[in-house]
Short mmCIF file of C-alpha atoms in Angstrom, two decimals:
data_model
loop_
_atom_site.label_atom_id
_atom_site.label_comp_id
_atom_site.label_asym_id
_atom_site.label_seq_id
_atom_site.Cartn_x
_atom_site.Cartn_y
_atom_site.Cartn_z
CA MET A 1 -49.35 254.73 -72.88
CA ALA A 2 -47.13 257.74 -73.61
CA MET A 3 -43.91 258.11 -71.66
CA SER A 4 -43.93 260.72 -68.95
CA THR A 5 -43.21 264.31 -69.96
CA LYS A 6 -42.19 265.24 -66.40
CA LEU A 7 -38.48 265.20 -67.24
CA SER A 8 -38.74 267.47 -70.27
CA VAL A 9 -41.12 269.87 -68.48
CA ALA A 10 -38.76 269.99 -65.47
CA ILE A 11 -35.79 270.76 -67.76
CA HIS A 12 -37.94 273.47 -69.41
CA ILE A 13 -38.69 274.95 -65.97
CA LEU A 14 -35.02 274.95 -64.90
CA SER A 15 -33.90 276.47 -68.22
CA LEU A 16 -36.49 279.23 -67.92
CA ILE A 17 -35.45 279.95 -64.33
CA GLU A 18 -31.81 280.24 -65.41
CA ILE A 19 -32.44 282.32 -68.53
CA GLY A 20 -35.34 284.48 -67.33
CA PRO A 21 -35.17 287.46 -64.97
CA PRO A 22 -35.38 285.96 -61.44
CA ASP A 23 -38.04 288.40 -60.25
CA ARG A 24 -40.40 287.55 -63.14
CA VAL A 25 -40.15 283.78 -63.35
CA ASN A 26 -43.18 282.41 -61.50
CA SER A 27 -45.42 279.40 -62.08
CA GLU A 28 -47.81 281.41 -64.30
CA LEU A 29 -45.02 282.58 -66.62
CA ILE A 30 -43.52 279.09 -66.73
CA ALA A 31 -46.94 277.53 -67.37
CA SER A 32 -47.50 279.85 -70.33
CA SER A 33 -44.07 278.93 -71.74
CA VAL A 34 -44.61 275.18 -71.25
CA ASN A 35 -48.24 275.61 -72.38
CA THR A 36 -49.66 273.69 -69.43
CA ASN A 37 -51.60 274.29 -66.22
CA PRO A 38 -49.81 276.28 -63.45
CA VAL A 39 -50.75 273.46 -61.01
CA VAL A 40 -48.60 271.01 -63.03
CA VAL A 41 -45.72 273.50 -62.93
CA ARG A 42 -46.07 274.13 -59.19
CA ARG A 43 -46.11 270.38 -58.50
CA LEU A 44 -42.87 269.88 -60.45
CA MET A 45 -41.28 272.99 -58.92
CA SER A 46 -42.07 271.59 -55.49
CA LYS A 47 -40.19 268.39 -56.38
CA LEU A 48 -37.26 270.38 -57.78
CA LYS A 49 -37.18 272.44 -54.59
CA LYS A 50 -37.29 269.31 -52.41
CA ALA A 51 -34.36 267.91 -54.43
CA GLY A 52 -32.35 271.06 -53.65
CA LEU A 53 -32.19 272.25 -57.26
CA ILE A 54 -34.17 275.50 -56.97
CA HIS A 55 -35.09 278.18 -54.45
CA THR A 56 -38.64 279.55 -54.53
CA SER A 57 -40.33 281.97 -52.17
CA ARG A 58 -43.94 283.00 -51.76
CA GLY A 59 -44.87 286.64 -52.22
CA ALA A 60 -41.53 288.14 -53.21
CA THR A 61 -41.10 286.04 -56.31
CA GLN A 62 -37.43 285.21 -56.29
CA THR A 63 -36.88 281.91 -58.05
CA TYR A 64 -33.37 280.76 -58.86
CA LEU A 65 -31.20 277.67 -59.27
CA LEU A 66 -29.33 276.55 -56.17
CA LYS A 67 -26.53 275.05 -58.27
CA LYS A 68 -24.76 276.23 -61.39
CA PRO A 69 -26.32 274.74 -64.57
CA GLU A 70 -22.95 273.04 -65.16
CA ASP A 71 -23.41 271.18 -61.86
CA ILE A 72 -26.94 269.94 -62.52
CA SER A 73 -27.06 266.77 -64.61
CA LEU A 74 -30.19 265.69 -66.42
CA TYR A 75 -30.03 262.63 -64.17
CA ASP A 76 -30.39 264.92 -61.12
CA VAL A 77 -33.56 266.33 -62.70
CA TYR A 78 -34.82 262.86 -63.64
CA GLU A 79 -34.25 261.64 -60.08
CA ALA A 80 -36.13 264.65 -58.68
CA VAL A 81 -39.29 264.31 -60.77
CA GLU A 82 -39.69 260.74 -62.01
CA LEU A 83 -40.97 258.87 -58.99
CA ASP A 84 -41.06 255.33 -60.32
CA HIS A 85 -37.71 255.58 -62.17
CA GLU A 86 -38.84 253.04 -64.73
CA VAL A 87 -38.58 253.95 -68.39
CA PHE A 88 -40.40 250.81 -69.45
CA ASN A 89 -43.20 249.24 -67.50
CA ILE A 90 -43.96 245.64 -68.35
CA HIS A 91 -47.67 244.94 -68.78
CA GLN A 92 -49.13 243.01 -65.89
CA ASN A 93 -50.98 239.69 -65.83
CA PRO A 94 -50.13 238.11 -69.20
CA ASN A 95 -51.69 234.68 -69.78
CA PRO A 96 -49.60 232.12 -67.82
CA ASN A 97 -50.92 229.29 -70.03
CA CYS A 98 -49.26 230.77 -73.12
CA LEU A 99 -45.53 230.23 -73.80
CA VAL A 100 -45.00 233.93 -74.50
CA GLY A 101 -47.36 235.08 -71.74
CA ALA A 102 -45.64 232.87 -69.16
CA ASN A 103 -42.13 234.09 -69.99
CA ILE A 104 -42.41 237.63 -71.39
CA GLN A 105 -41.92 239.42 -68.08
CA SER A 106 -38.67 237.72 -67.10
CA ALA A 107 -37.39 237.95 -70.68
CA LEU A 108 -38.01 241.71 -70.82
CA GLU A 109 -36.91 242.61 -67.29
CA GLU A 110 -33.26 241.83 -68.00
CA GLN A 111 -33.24 243.72 -71.31
CA TYR A 112 -35.12 246.71 -69.93
CA SER A 113 -32.78 246.85 -66.97
CA LYS A 114 -29.77 247.20 -69.34
CA VAL A 115 -31.51 249.96 -71.28
CA GLN A 116 -32.46 251.76 -68.05
CA GLN A 117 -28.84 251.68 -66.82
CA SER A 118 -27.56 253.00 -70.17
CA MET A 119 -30.11 255.80 -70.17
CA GLU A 120 -29.25 256.82 -66.60
CA ALA A 121 -25.52 256.82 -67.45
CA GLU A 122 -26.21 259.05 -70.48
CA LEU A 123 -28.33 261.47 -68.42
CA LYS A 124 -25.46 261.78 -65.92
CA GLU A 125 -23.21 262.98 -68.77
CA ILE A 126 -25.50 265.83 -69.88
CA ALA A 127 -25.54 269.04 -67.86
CA LEU A 128 -28.42 271.49 -67.75
CA ALA A 129 -25.87 274.01 -69.09
CA ASP A 130 -25.59 271.93 -72.31
CA VAL A 131 -29.34 272.22 -72.87
CA ILE A 132 -29.36 275.95 -72.09
CA HIS A 133 -26.47 276.48 -74.50
CA GLN A 134 -28.46 274.77 -77.28
CA ILE A 135 -31.58 276.82 -76.47
CA LYS A 136 -29.63 280.06 -76.79
CA GLN A 137 -28.07 279.16 -80.15
#
């Protein structure tokens, strides 16, 4: 039931790539920093690469951001790693013979949609550079 941690892990990865020495930042180092499995890190890095946010190369480990941290919004990261783009998922198959069960989905969809739009607008206002600045303080 927990919300996805993909966004925060992806931001962690990007911050580490920016802060760390480019020749030493590989999926093993990142995995130890995030405290997760290197496979999870590689999967997210693949999505970040596909989105044009990072460069990675096999063998000669040169990993770096393809844009300045000022030019990467948290929304860009969210878009790259969160496939379903839904913050709230409405439970499926409520009882149609109950007043609440019959109407809960349509009642929540409109509200959740507003919250989703607000969240996306907020993420567009925050740059990766803002996060990195706070990390370094």
